[in-house]
mmCIF file of C-alpha atoms in Angstrom:
data_model
loop_
_atom_site.group_PDB
_atom_site.id
_atom_site.type_symbol
_atom_site.label_atom_id
_atom_site.label_comp_id
_atom_site.label_asym_id
_atom_site.label_seq_id
_atom_site.Cartn_x
_atom_site.Cartn_y
_atom_site.Cartn_z
ATOM 1 C CA MET A 5 78.185 -58.345 77.386
ATOM 2 C CA ASP A 6 79.009 -61.837 78.609
ATOM 3 C CA PHE A 7 81.835 -62.043 76.052
ATOM 4 C CA ILE A 8 83.698 -59.337 77.976
ATOM 5 C CA MET A 9 83.041 -60.837 81.371
ATOM 6 C CA ASN A 10 84.717 -63.801 82.980
ATOM 7 C CA LYS A 11 84.098 -65.568 86.261
ATOM 8 C CA GLN A 12 85.710 -62.739 88.196
ATOM 9 C CA GLY A 13 83.917 -59.969 86.306
ATOM 10 C CA VAL A 14 85.559 -57.256 84.232
ATOM 11 C CA GLU A 15 89.357 -57.317 84.473
ATOM 12 C CA ILE A 16 91.002 -53.893 84.682
ATOM 13 C CA SER A 17 94.123 -55.333 83.025
ATOM 14 C CA HIS A 18 92.064 -56.217 79.940
ATOM 15 C CA ILE A 19 90.618 -52.714 79.699
ATOM 16 C CA SER A 20 93.954 -50.963 80.271
ATOM 17 C CA ALA A 21 95.771 -53.153 77.712
ATOM 18 C CA GLY A 22 93.062 -52.553 75.107
ATOM 19 C CA PHE A 23 93.054 -48.817 75.752
ATOM 20 C CA THR A 24 96.867 -48.616 75.665
ATOM 21 C CA ALA A 25 97.060 -50.524 72.376
ATOM 22 C CA VAL A 26 94.615 -48.127 70.715
ATOM 23 C CA LEU A 27 96.142 -45.030 72.315
ATOM 24 C CA VAL A 28 99.664 -45.965 71.247
ATOM 25 C CA GLY A 29 98.673 -47.021 67.731
ATOM 26 C CA TYR A 30 96.314 -44.100 67.153
ATOM 27 C CA THR A 31 98.360 -41.193 68.492
ATOM 28 C CA SER A 32 101.598 -42.406 66.925
ATOM 29 C CA SER A 33 100.323 -42.200 63.370
ATOM 30 C CA VAL A 34 96.948 -40.454 63.063
ATOM 31 C CA MET A 35 98.709 -37.310 61.838
ATOM 32 C CA ILE A 36 100.193 -39.302 58.943
ATOM 33 C CA VAL A 37 96.798 -40.769 58.034
ATOM 34 C CA ILE A 38 95.255 -37.288 58.024
ATOM 35 C CA GLN A 39 98.070 -35.944 55.833
ATOM 36 C CA ALA A 40 97.573 -38.808 53.371
ATOM 37 C CA ALA A 41 93.860 -38.056 53.108
ATOM 38 C CA THR A 42 94.367 -34.321 52.609
ATOM 39 C CA GLN A 43 97.072 -34.937 49.970
ATOM 40 C CA ALA A 44 94.519 -37.076 48.114
ATOM 41 C CA GLY A 45 92.268 -34.024 47.902
ATOM 42 C CA ALA A 46 89.840 -34.854 50.712
ATOM 43 C CA ASN A 47 88.242 -31.944 52.568
ATOM 44 C CA ALA A 48 87.839 -31.877 56.346
ATOM 45 C CA ALA A 49 84.469 -33.663 56.242
ATOM 46 C CA GLN A 50 85.845 -36.394 53.984
ATOM 47 C CA VAL A 51 88.905 -36.841 56.199
ATOM 48 C CA SER A 52 86.562 -37.212 59.180
ATOM 49 C CA SER A 53 84.569 -39.783 57.214
ATOM 50 C CA SER A 54 87.782 -41.697 56.558
ATOM 51 C CA LEU A 55 88.738 -41.803 60.245
ATOM 52 C CA PHE A 56 85.147 -42.638 61.191
ATOM 53 C CA ALA A 57 85.098 -45.611 58.798
ATOM 54 C CA LEU A 58 88.587 -46.691 59.882
ATOM 55 C CA GLY A 59 87.620 -46.620 63.562
ATOM 56 C CA LEU A 60 84.424 -48.520 62.844
ATOM 57 C CA ILE A 61 85.990 -51.272 60.726
ATOM 58 C CA MET A 62 89.056 -51.701 62.955
ATOM 59 C CA GLY A 63 86.768 -51.940 65.966
ATOM 60 C CA VAL A 64 84.331 -54.398 64.400
ATOM 61 C CA THR A 65 87.062 -56.652 62.966
ATOM 62 C CA SER A 66 89.076 -56.640 66.210
ATOM 63 C CA ILE A 67 85.982 -57.578 68.235
ATOM 64 C CA GLY A 68 84.685 -60.077 65.691
ATOM 65 C CA PHE A 69 87.929 -61.952 65.063
ATOM 66 C CA SER A 70 88.938 -61.972 68.725
ATOM 67 C CA TRP A 71 85.557 -63.262 69.900
ATOM 68 C CA TYR A 72 85.186 -65.893 67.183
ATOM 69 C CA TYR A 73 88.684 -67.356 67.512
ATOM 70 C CA LYS A 74 89.141 -66.576 71.246
ATOM 71 C CA THR A 75 92.511 -65.127 70.240
ATOM 72 C CA PRO A 76 93.906 -61.589 70.778
ATOM 73 C CA ILE A 77 93.606 -60.415 67.171
ATOM 74 C CA LEU A 78 93.961 -56.663 66.740
ATOM 75 C CA THR A 79 93.577 -54.877 63.415
ATOM 76 C CA ALA A 80 94.955 -51.469 62.487
ATOM 77 C CA TRP A 81 95.730 -49.185 59.580
ATOM 78 C CA SER A 82 99.072 -49.366 57.773
ATOM 79 C CA THR A 83 101.255 -46.481 58.948
ATOM 80 C CA PRO A 84 103.991 -47.145 56.343
ATOM 81 C CA GLY A 85 101.230 -47.430 53.762
ATOM 82 C CA ALA A 86 99.861 -44.021 54.742
ATOM 83 C CA ALA A 87 103.365 -42.544 54.537
ATOM 84 C CA MET A 88 103.763 -43.947 51.029
ATOM 85 C CA LEU A 89 100.398 -42.514 49.990
ATOM 86 C CA ILE A 90 101.396 -38.961 50.918
ATOM 87 C CA GLY A 91 104.033 -38.988 48.192
ATOM 88 C CA VAL A 92 101.884 -40.341 45.350
ATOM 89 C CA VAL A 93 98.164 -39.638 45.813
ATOM 90 C CA GLY A 94 98.481 -35.971 44.848
ATOM 91 C CA GLU A 95 98.982 -37.009 41.219
ATOM 92 C CA PHE A 96 95.483 -38.497 40.979
ATOM 93 C CA SER A 97 91.899 -37.438 41.634
ATOM 94 C CA LEU A 98 90.226 -38.451 44.879
ATOM 95 C CA LYS A 99 87.934 -40.840 42.987
ATOM 96 C CA GLN A 100 90.931 -42.528 41.374
ATOM 97 C CA VAL A 101 92.620 -42.857 44.759
ATOM 98 C CA ILE A 102 89.510 -44.526 46.181
ATOM 99 C CA GLY A 103 89.478 -46.906 43.211
ATOM 100 C CA ALA A 104 93.106 -47.773 43.927
ATOM 101 C CA TYR A 105 92.235 -48.537 47.569
ATOM 102 C CA ILE A 106 89.602 -51.020 46.379
ATOM 103 C CA ILE A 107 92.081 -52.797 44.082
ATOM 104 C CA SER A 108 94.684 -53.016 46.864
ATOM 105 C CA ALA A 109 92.064 -54.457 49.217
ATOM 106 C CA GLY A 110 91.011 -56.882 46.504
ATOM 107 C CA LEU A 111 94.579 -58.165 46.203
ATOM 108 C CA ILE A 112 94.701 -58.768 49.957
ATOM 109 C CA THR A 113 91.394 -60.625 49.741
ATOM 110 C CA ILE A 114 92.780 -62.813 46.963
ATOM 111 C CA SER A 115 95.889 -63.443 49.076
ATOM 112 C CA GLY A 116 93.623 -65.012 51.664
ATOM 113 C CA LEU A 117 92.289 -67.405 49.031
ATOM 114 C CA ILE A 118 95.388 -68.185 46.968
ATOM 115 C CA LYS A 119 98.245 -69.406 49.141
ATOM 116 C CA PRO A 120 100.893 -69.290 46.358
ATOM 117 C CA LEU A 121 100.312 -65.529 46.045
ATOM 118 C CA THR A 122 101.107 -65.006 49.711
ATOM 119 C CA ARG A 123 104.048 -67.388 49.440
ATOM 120 C CA GLY A 124 105.352 -65.497 46.404
ATOM 121 C CA LEU A 125 105.077 -62.189 48.232
ATOM 122 C CA SER A 126 106.876 -63.713 51.207
ATOM 123 C CA SER A 127 109.735 -64.660 48.871
ATOM 124 C CA ILE A 128 110.634 -60.983 48.391
ATOM 125 C CA PRO A 129 113.750 -60.575 50.564
ATOM 126 C CA PRO A 130 112.893 -58.575 53.711
ATOM 127 C CA ALA A 131 116.002 -56.472 53.064
ATOM 128 C CA LEU A 132 114.600 -55.080 49.801
ATOM 129 C CA ALA A 133 111.137 -54.486 51.222
ATOM 130 C CA SER A 134 112.701 -52.730 54.223
ATOM 131 C CA ALA A 135 114.890 -50.605 51.948
ATOM 132 C CA MET A 136 111.816 -49.493 50.008
ATOM 133 C CA LEU A 137 109.998 -48.646 53.237
ATOM 134 C CA ALA A 138 113.017 -46.826 54.683
ATOM 135 C CA SER A 139 113.285 -44.544 51.649
ATOM 136 C CA ILE A 140 109.568 -43.751 51.911
ATOM 137 C CA LEU A 141 109.864 -42.895 55.612
ATOM 138 C CA LEU A 142 113.160 -40.964 55.478
ATOM 139 C CA PRO A 143 111.772 -37.675 54.054
ATOM 140 C CA PHE A 144 109.201 -37.523 56.868
ATOM 141 C CA CYS A 145 111.867 -38.034 59.516
ATOM 142 C CA VAL A 146 114.100 -35.389 57.932
ATOM 143 C CA LYS A 147 111.255 -32.845 57.959
ATOM 144 C CA ALA A 148 111.017 -33.233 61.733
ATOM 145 C CA PHE A 149 114.206 -31.166 62.057
ATOM 146 C CA MET A 150 113.221 -28.333 59.710
ATOM 147 C CA PRO A 151 111.479 -26.197 62.399
ATOM 148 C CA LEU A 152 114.859 -25.675 64.092
ATOM 149 C CA SER A 153 115.694 -23.015 61.498
ATOM 150 C CA ASN A 154 112.783 -20.630 62.117
ATOM 151 C CA GLU A 155 111.020 -21.988 65.221
ATOM 152 C CA PRO A 156 113.855 -23.035 67.555
ATOM 153 C CA MET A 157 111.792 -22.800 70.758
ATOM 154 C CA LEU A 158 109.120 -25.128 69.378
ATOM 155 C CA PHE A 159 111.735 -27.541 68.098
ATOM 156 C CA CYS A 160 113.661 -27.664 71.364
ATOM 157 C CA LEU A 161 110.480 -28.164 73.406
ATOM 158 C CA LEU A 162 109.207 -31.057 71.304
ATOM 159 C CA PHE A 163 112.607 -32.653 70.740
ATOM 160 C CA ILE A 164 113.547 -32.605 74.432
ATOM 161 C CA SER A 165 110.087 -33.948 75.307
ATOM 162 C CA PHE A 166 110.620 -36.724 72.749
ATOM 163 C CA ILE A 167 114.025 -37.713 74.167
ATOM 164 C CA LEU A 168 112.832 -37.704 77.792
ATOM 165 C CA ALA A 169 109.662 -39.632 76.998
ATOM 166 C CA LYS A 170 111.650 -42.243 75.062
ATOM 167 C CA GLN A 171 113.840 -42.763 78.116
ATOM 168 C CA TRP A 172 111.206 -42.864 80.841
ATOM 169 C CA LEU A 173 107.851 -43.674 79.224
ATOM 170 C CA PRO A 174 108.666 -45.111 75.771
ATOM 171 C CA ARG A 175 105.248 -46.678 75.232
ATOM 172 C CA TYR A 176 103.539 -43.294 75.629
ATOM 173 C CA THR A 177 106.108 -41.163 73.804
ATOM 174 C CA MET A 178 103.792 -39.916 71.073
ATOM 175 C CA THR A 179 100.915 -39.351 73.480
ATOM 176 C CA ILE A 180 103.155 -37.171 75.638
ATOM 177 C CA LEU A 181 104.502 -35.381 72.574
ATOM 178 C CA LEU A 182 100.977 -34.674 71.353
ATOM 179 C CA ILE A 183 99.963 -33.221 74.730
ATOM 180 C CA VAL A 184 103.057 -30.996 74.769
ATOM 181 C CA ALA A 185 102.412 -29.867 71.170
ATOM 182 C CA ILE A 186 98.790 -28.967 71.873
ATOM 183 C CA GLY A 187 99.832 -27.158 75.061
ATOM 184 C CA TYR A 188 102.385 -25.134 73.122
ATOM 185 C CA ALA A 189 99.857 -24.298 70.390
ATOM 186 C CA ILE A 190 97.355 -23.075 72.986
ATOM 187 C CA HIS A 191 99.967 -21.049 74.885
ATOM 188 C CA ALA A 192 101.422 -19.490 71.730
ATOM 189 C CA ASP A 193 97.960 -19.063 70.191
ATOM 190 C CA VAL A 194 99.054 -20.541 66.879
ATOM 191 C CA PHE A 195 96.019 -22.707 66.124
ATOM 192 C CA ASN A 196 94.461 -22.188 62.694
ATOM 193 C CA ALA A 197 91.577 -19.842 63.574
ATOM 194 C CA THR A 198 89.227 -20.999 60.796
ATOM 195 C CA ILE A 199 89.540 -24.694 61.600
ATOM 196 C CA ARG A 200 89.465 -24.020 65.342
ATOM 197 C CA GLN A 201 86.029 -22.455 64.942
ATOM 198 C CA GLN A 202 84.825 -25.689 63.332
ATOM 199 C CA PHE A 203 85.900 -27.791 66.334
ATOM 200 C CA ASN A 204 83.017 -29.636 67.956
ATOM 201 C CA LEU A 205 82.264 -32.951 69.616
ATOM 202 C CA SER A 206 79.481 -34.008 67.282
ATOM 203 C CA ILE A 207 79.330 -37.587 66.038
ATOM 204 C CA SER A 208 81.051 -38.094 62.697
ATOM 205 C CA SER A 209 79.123 -39.223 59.650
ATOM 206 C CA PRO A 210 80.231 -41.232 56.593
ATOM 207 C CA ILE A 211 80.584 -39.628 53.169
ATOM 208 C CA LEU A 212 80.454 -41.903 50.119
ATOM 209 C CA ILE A 213 82.985 -41.222 47.357
ATOM 210 C CA SER A 214 82.399 -42.938 44.016
ATOM 211 C CA PRO A 215 85.503 -44.846 42.891
ATOM 212 C CA GLU A 216 87.154 -44.424 39.526
ATOM 213 C CA PHE A 217 89.574 -47.046 38.230
ATOM 214 C CA ASN A 218 92.711 -45.917 36.455
ATOM 215 C CA LEU A 219 95.665 -48.055 35.338
ATOM 216 C CA LEU A 220 98.334 -45.607 36.507
ATOM 217 C CA SER A 221 96.724 -45.171 39.923
ATOM 218 C CA ILE A 222 96.606 -48.961 40.277
ATOM 219 C CA LEU A 223 100.302 -49.282 39.388
ATOM 220 C CA ASN A 224 101.438 -46.411 41.618
ATOM 221 C CA ILE A 225 99.024 -46.736 44.548
ATOM 222 C CA SER A 226 97.397 -50.186 44.649
ATOM 223 C CA ILE A 227 100.490 -52.327 44.035
ATOM 224 C CA PRO A 228 102.873 -50.524 46.459
ATOM 225 C CA LEU A 229 100.121 -50.232 49.094
ATOM 226 C CA TYR A 230 99.382 -53.957 48.786
ATOM 227 C CA ILE A 231 103.059 -54.931 49.056
ATOM 228 C CA ILE A 232 103.709 -52.588 51.982
ATOM 229 C CA THR A 233 100.571 -53.659 53.842
ATOM 230 C CA MET A 234 101.336 -57.350 53.421
ATOM 231 C CA LEU A 235 105.052 -57.175 54.206
ATOM 232 C CA SER A 236 104.971 -54.610 57.010
ATOM 233 C CA GLN A 237 101.625 -55.423 58.643
ATOM 234 C CA ASN A 238 99.839 -58.652 57.745
ATOM 235 C CA LEU A 239 102.752 -61.077 57.611
ATOM 236 C CA PRO A 240 104.411 -59.651 60.772
ATOM 237 C CA GLY A 241 100.982 -59.701 62.455
ATOM 238 C CA ILE A 242 100.610 -63.392 61.687
ATOM 239 C CA ALA A 243 104.166 -64.017 62.899
ATOM 240 C CA MET A 244 103.412 -62.136 66.129
ATOM 241 C CA LEU A 245 100.445 -64.405 66.859
ATOM 242 C CA LYS A 246 102.602 -67.475 66.285
ATOM 243 C CA ASN A 247 105.396 -66.110 68.486
ATOM 244 C CA TYR A 248 102.962 -65.854 71.401
ATOM 245 C CA GLY A 249 101.758 -69.388 70.816
ATOM 246 C CA TYR A 250 98.440 -68.634 69.113
ATOM 247 C CA GLN A 251 97.072 -70.198 65.958
ATOM 248 C CA ALA A 252 97.380 -67.559 63.249
ATOM 249 C CA HIS A 253 94.260 -68.267 61.095
ATOM 250 C CA GLY A 254 96.061 -66.471 58.264
ATOM 251 C CA LYS A 255 93.700 -67.178 55.363
ATOM 252 C CA PRO A 256 90.414 -66.102 57.002
ATOM 253 C CA LEU A 257 92.063 -63.034 58.545
ATOM 254 C CA LEU A 258 93.444 -61.854 55.207
ATOM 255 C CA PHE A 259 90.144 -62.574 53.483
ATOM 256 C CA GLY A 260 88.092 -60.880 56.213
ATOM 257 C CA THR A 261 90.209 -57.719 56.412
ATOM 258 C CA GLY A 262 90.387 -57.525 52.615
ATOM 259 C CA ILE A 263 86.616 -57.769 52.164
ATOM 260 C CA SER A 264 86.051 -55.238 54.949
ATOM 261 C CA ASN A 265 88.467 -52.868 53.253
ATOM 262 C CA ILE A 266 86.699 -53.255 49.889
ATOM 263 C CA LEU A 267 83.319 -52.454 51.436
ATOM 264 C CA LEU A 268 84.491 -49.319 53.257
ATOM 265 C CA ALA A 269 87.112 -48.037 50.811
ATOM 266 C CA PRO A 270 84.496 -45.686 49.232
ATOM 267 C CA PHE A 271 84.324 -43.953 52.628
ATOM 268 C CA GLY A 272 88.087 -43.361 52.670
ATOM 269 C CA VAL A 273 89.476 -46.562 54.227
ATOM 270 C CA PHE A 274 92.889 -47.079 52.635
ATOM 271 C CA SER A 275 93.843 -50.187 54.616
ATOM 272 C CA VAL A 276 92.637 -52.396 57.433
ATOM 273 C CA ASN A 277 95.143 -55.067 58.327
ATOM 274 C CA LEU A 278 96.605 -57.038 61.196
ATOM 275 C CA ALA A 279 98.423 -55.045 63.837
ATOM 276 C CA ALA A 280 101.845 -56.255 64.927
ATOM 277 C CA ILE A 281 103.605 -54.040 67.465
ATOM 278 C CA SER A 282 100.493 -52.586 69.109
ATOM 279 C CA ALA A 283 98.892 -56.051 69.117
ATOM 280 C CA ALA A 284 101.740 -57.320 71.298
ATOM 281 C CA ILE A 285 100.466 -55.056 74.093
ATOM 282 C CA CYS A 286 97.389 -57.282 74.314
ATOM 283 C CA MET A 287 99.346 -60.558 74.150
ATOM 284 C CA ASP A 288 101.785 -59.995 77.005
ATOM 285 C CA SER A 289 101.555 -61.985 80.232
ATOM 286 C CA SER A 290 100.804 -58.762 82.126
ATOM 287 C CA VAL A 291 97.378 -58.715 80.455
ATOM 288 C CA ASP A 292 96.306 -62.039 81.952
ATOM 289 C CA ASP A 293 98.119 -65.056 83.366
ATOM 290 C CA ASP A 294 95.874 -67.239 81.244
ATOM 291 C CA PRO A 295 96.761 -66.851 77.521
ATOM 292 C CA ASN A 296 93.252 -68.044 76.643
ATOM 293 C CA GLN A 297 91.733 -64.958 78.278
ATOM 294 C CA ARG A 298 93.898 -62.285 76.644
ATOM 295 C CA TYR A 299 91.540 -61.987 73.683
ATOM 296 C CA ARG A 300 89.286 -59.929 75.958
ATOM 297 C CA ALA A 301 91.843 -57.108 75.807
ATOM 298 C CA THR A 302 91.533 -56.834 72.018
ATOM 299 C CA ILE A 303 87.743 -56.855 72.343
ATOM 300 C CA TRP A 304 88.040 -53.818 74.604
ATOM 301 C CA ALA A 305 90.482 -52.297 72.104
ATOM 302 C CA GLY A 306 87.837 -52.742 69.408
ATOM 303 C CA GLY A 307 85.379 -50.783 71.530
ATOM 304 C CA PHE A 308 87.870 -47.938 71.945
ATOM 305 C CA TYR A 309 88.506 -47.925 68.181
ATOM 306 C CA ILE A 310 84.786 -47.420 67.584
ATOM 307 C CA LEU A 311 84.645 -44.552 70.094
ATOM 308 C CA ALA A 312 87.626 -42.892 68.385
ATOM 309 C CA GLY A 313 85.848 -43.244 65.049
ATOM 310 C CA LEU A 314 82.621 -41.727 66.331
ATOM 311 C CA TRP A 315 84.428 -38.558 67.390
ATOM 312 C CA ALA A 316 86.726 -38.430 64.364
ATOM 313 C CA SER A 317 85.490 -34.935 63.466
ATOM 314 C CA ALA A 318 87.014 -33.512 66.628
ATOM 315 C CA VAL A 319 90.270 -35.406 66.022
ATOM 316 C CA VAL A 320 90.543 -34.114 62.464
ATOM 317 C CA ALA A 321 89.700 -30.521 63.437
ATOM 318 C CA LEU A 322 92.326 -30.647 66.203
ATOM 319 C CA PHE A 323 95.131 -31.925 63.991
ATOM 320 C CA LEU A 324 94.298 -29.705 61.015
ATOM 321 C CA ALA A 325 94.292 -26.683 63.318
ATOM 322 C CA LEU A 326 97.872 -27.356 64.423
ATOM 323 C CA PRO A 327 100.599 -25.410 62.581
ATOM 324 C CA GLU A 328 102.362 -27.293 59.789
ATOM 325 C CA SER A 329 105.660 -27.274 61.665
ATOM 326 C CA ILE A 330 104.096 -29.133 64.606
ATOM 327 C CA GLY A 331 102.496 -31.617 62.245
ATOM 328 C CA ASP A 332 105.848 -32.251 60.552
ATOM 329 C CA MET A 333 107.570 -32.880 63.863
ATOM 330 C CA LEU A 334 104.848 -35.175 65.165
ATOM 331 C CA ALA A 335 104.838 -37.223 61.959
ATOM 332 C CA GLY A 336 108.627 -37.381 61.631
ATOM 333 C CA LEU A 337 109.370 -38.298 65.231
ATOM 334 C CA ALA A 338 106.583 -40.893 65.219
ATOM 335 C CA LEU A 339 108.292 -42.698 62.338
ATOM 336 C CA MET A 340 111.846 -42.650 63.747
ATOM 337 C CA GLY A 341 111.571 -46.088 65.346
ATOM 338 C CA THR A 342 110.120 -47.642 62.204
ATOM 339 C CA LEU A 343 112.833 -46.016 60.067
ATOM 340 C CA LEU A 344 115.575 -47.402 62.324
ATOM 341 C CA MET A 345 114.072 -50.883 62.157
ATOM 342 C CA CYS A 346 113.816 -50.707 58.351
ATOM 343 C CA LEU A 347 117.403 -49.474 57.893
ATOM 344 C CA HIS A 348 118.740 -52.223 60.143
ATOM 345 C CA SER A 349 116.785 -54.877 58.282
ATOM 346 C CA ALA A 350 117.763 -53.475 54.884
ATOM 347 C CA PHE A 351 121.520 -53.373 55.404
ATOM 348 C CA ASP A 352 122.200 -55.973 58.080
ATOM 349 C CA ALA A 353 122.710 -58.960 55.749
ATOM 350 C CA VAL A 354 125.852 -58.589 53.577
ATOM 351 C CA GLU A 355 124.467 -60.561 50.622
ATOM 352 C CA TYR A 356 121.546 -58.146 50.179
ATOM 353 C CA ARG A 357 123.287 -54.821 50.826
ATOM 354 C CA GLU A 358 123.952 -53.706 47.253
ATOM 355 C CA SER A 359 120.492 -54.738 46.063
ATOM 356 C CA ALA A 360 118.920 -53.014 49.072
ATOM 357 C CA LEU A 361 120.980 -49.880 48.404
ATOM 358 C CA LEU A 362 119.728 -49.749 44.804
ATOM 359 C CA THR A 363 116.153 -50.138 46.008
ATOM 360 C CA PHE A 364 116.681 -47.472 48.668
ATOM 361 C CA ALA A 365 118.319 -44.917 46.353
ATOM 362 C CA CYS A 366 115.863 -45.403 43.485
ATOM 363 C CA THR A 367 112.795 -45.154 45.708
ATOM 364 C CA LEU A 368 114.215 -42.102 47.476
ATOM 365 C CA SER A 369 114.828 -40.381 44.126
ATOM 366 C CA GLY A 370 111.098 -39.988 43.514
ATOM 367 C CA ILE A 371 111.473 -40.749 39.812
ATOM 368 C CA SER A 372 108.601 -41.609 37.518
ATOM 369 C CA PHE A 373 109.024 -43.489 34.234
ATOM 370 C CA LEU A 374 106.297 -44.846 31.948
ATOM 371 C CA GLY A 375 103.830 -43.568 34.508
ATOM 372 C CA ILE A 376 105.255 -45.891 37.186
ATOM 373 C CA GLY A 377 106.544 -44.361 40.416
ATOM 374 C CA ALA A 378 109.831 -44.723 42.263
ATOM 375 C CA ALA A 379 108.672 -47.285 44.838
ATOM 376 C CA VAL A 380 107.813 -49.861 42.165
ATOM 377 C CA TRP A 381 110.969 -49.168 40.125
ATOM 378 C CA GLY A 382 113.118 -49.324 43.231
ATOM 379 C CA LEU A 383 111.842 -52.757 44.154
ATOM 380 C CA LEU A 384 112.179 -53.983 40.547
ATOM 381 C CA PHE A 385 115.787 -52.739 40.249
ATOM 382 C CA GLY A 386 116.688 -54.317 43.571
ATOM 383 C CA LEU A 387 115.151 -57.665 42.609
ATOM 384 C CA ALA A 388 116.848 -57.587 39.186
ATOM 385 C CA HIS A 389 120.250 -56.867 40.725
ATOM 386 C CA LEU A 390 119.755 -59.587 43.310
ATOM 387 C CA GLY A 391 118.749 -62.109 40.648
ATOM 388 C CA ILE A 392 121.806 -61.331 38.501
ATOM 389 C CA THR A 393 124.279 -61.460 41.387
ATOM 390 C CA LYS A 394 122.828 -64.727 42.687
ATOM 391 C CA ASN A 395 123.020 -66.333 39.245
ATOM 392 C CA LYS A 396 126.625 -65.158 38.837
ATOM 393 C CA SER A 397 127.658 -66.568 42.187
ATOM 394 C CA GLY A 398 125.752 -69.772 41.510
ATOM 395 C CA LYS A 399 123.666 -69.527 44.697
#
C-alpha cells in the first residue's frame, strides 16, 4: 500500500476527497443508469452485474491511470449517455444493445489511436452538441414535476429538500435528497414488497451477455453514445486536467478506457470515460497543497468505486424498490444542473442559435426515419443548417 502512503502517512484529505467524488458522482446519477439498464430489458441480476462491472472497471482504471501517471485521473460513467439510452434501447434486444456498447467503445478506442478522428469530433460546434444533449435531458427534468398532481406531499418534501440542499450543501444535494426519499418511503411504507424481500448485502456477481451486432442498433445507440461520451465526458475531462496544470495524456486515456469498455461491455458496461466535474473534487488545492500528491485522492476514489461495485446488488434492490414517482424525481432533479449548462451553451452564441434550435427541436421530437433516431437526425439537420448559413454569409 506504499502508493497510498506518503512521508506523513495516510492523508485524511485524500480519503475524504476520493470518497466525496464517488459519492457525488454515484448518487447523482445511479438511478438513471439503473433505468437505462432496465429499459434495455435487463433483469435485476443483470442490472446488478452492470453496476458491479462498472464499479470494478471505474475503480481499476482510476487507480491504474492515477498511479502510473502520478496525476489525479478519475473515470466515470456517462450520465448524459445513460439518459440518451433510456429513450432508445427499448427498441432493441438486450443482446443487440450490448453489441452497440462494444461498437461505441471501439470508436473511443480508435479515437485514442487516430488523432484526426478526435479532431473532427471536436470540430462539431459545442452549441449543437449541447442542444442535442439538452433535448435528451429535458423530458427527464419535466417528469420530476409530475408527482405534484397525485402525490403533492412527496413532491413538496423532495422539492423543498432539493432547494435547501442546493443553497446550503450543494455538493451533497443528491445524497441528501436520496436520504430524504428513502426516509419517506420507509415512513409511508411504499417500497415494492417483492423487491424489498430480495434486498441483501451479498457480493454481486457478473453475468455474461452474448452480444449481437445490428446495423440499426449501431446507428441509434453506438453513434449517439460515442458522440455524447466524447463531447460531454472525455474531451471536457481532458480539458479539466489541463486547466489544473496537469498533462492530459489524451491518447492513452482514450485507448485505455475504450479497451476496458470493450472487454466489460458483455457484462453491461455501457461507458467508462474520463470524469470532469466530479474529478475536479480531487484536483482542488484543498485536497493537498502539493499538486503532485493529489493523485492519491483518485486512487482512494478508485477503491470506493470497487466497494460500490461489490455491493451493487443491494444498490439495485434499493432503487428498484422505490416507487416510480420517487425515481422520476430523483432522476429529473439530478439532471437539472446539466440541463441548465447545456441550454446556456446551446443558445449563448448568436451565430449558432438557429442551428442549435433545429437540433434541439428535432431531437426532442423523438422522430425516427429510415431506422435512424431523432438524436442523429437532429445533429445532422443542425450541421446542415449551419453549413448553409456559413456558406451564404461567406464565413
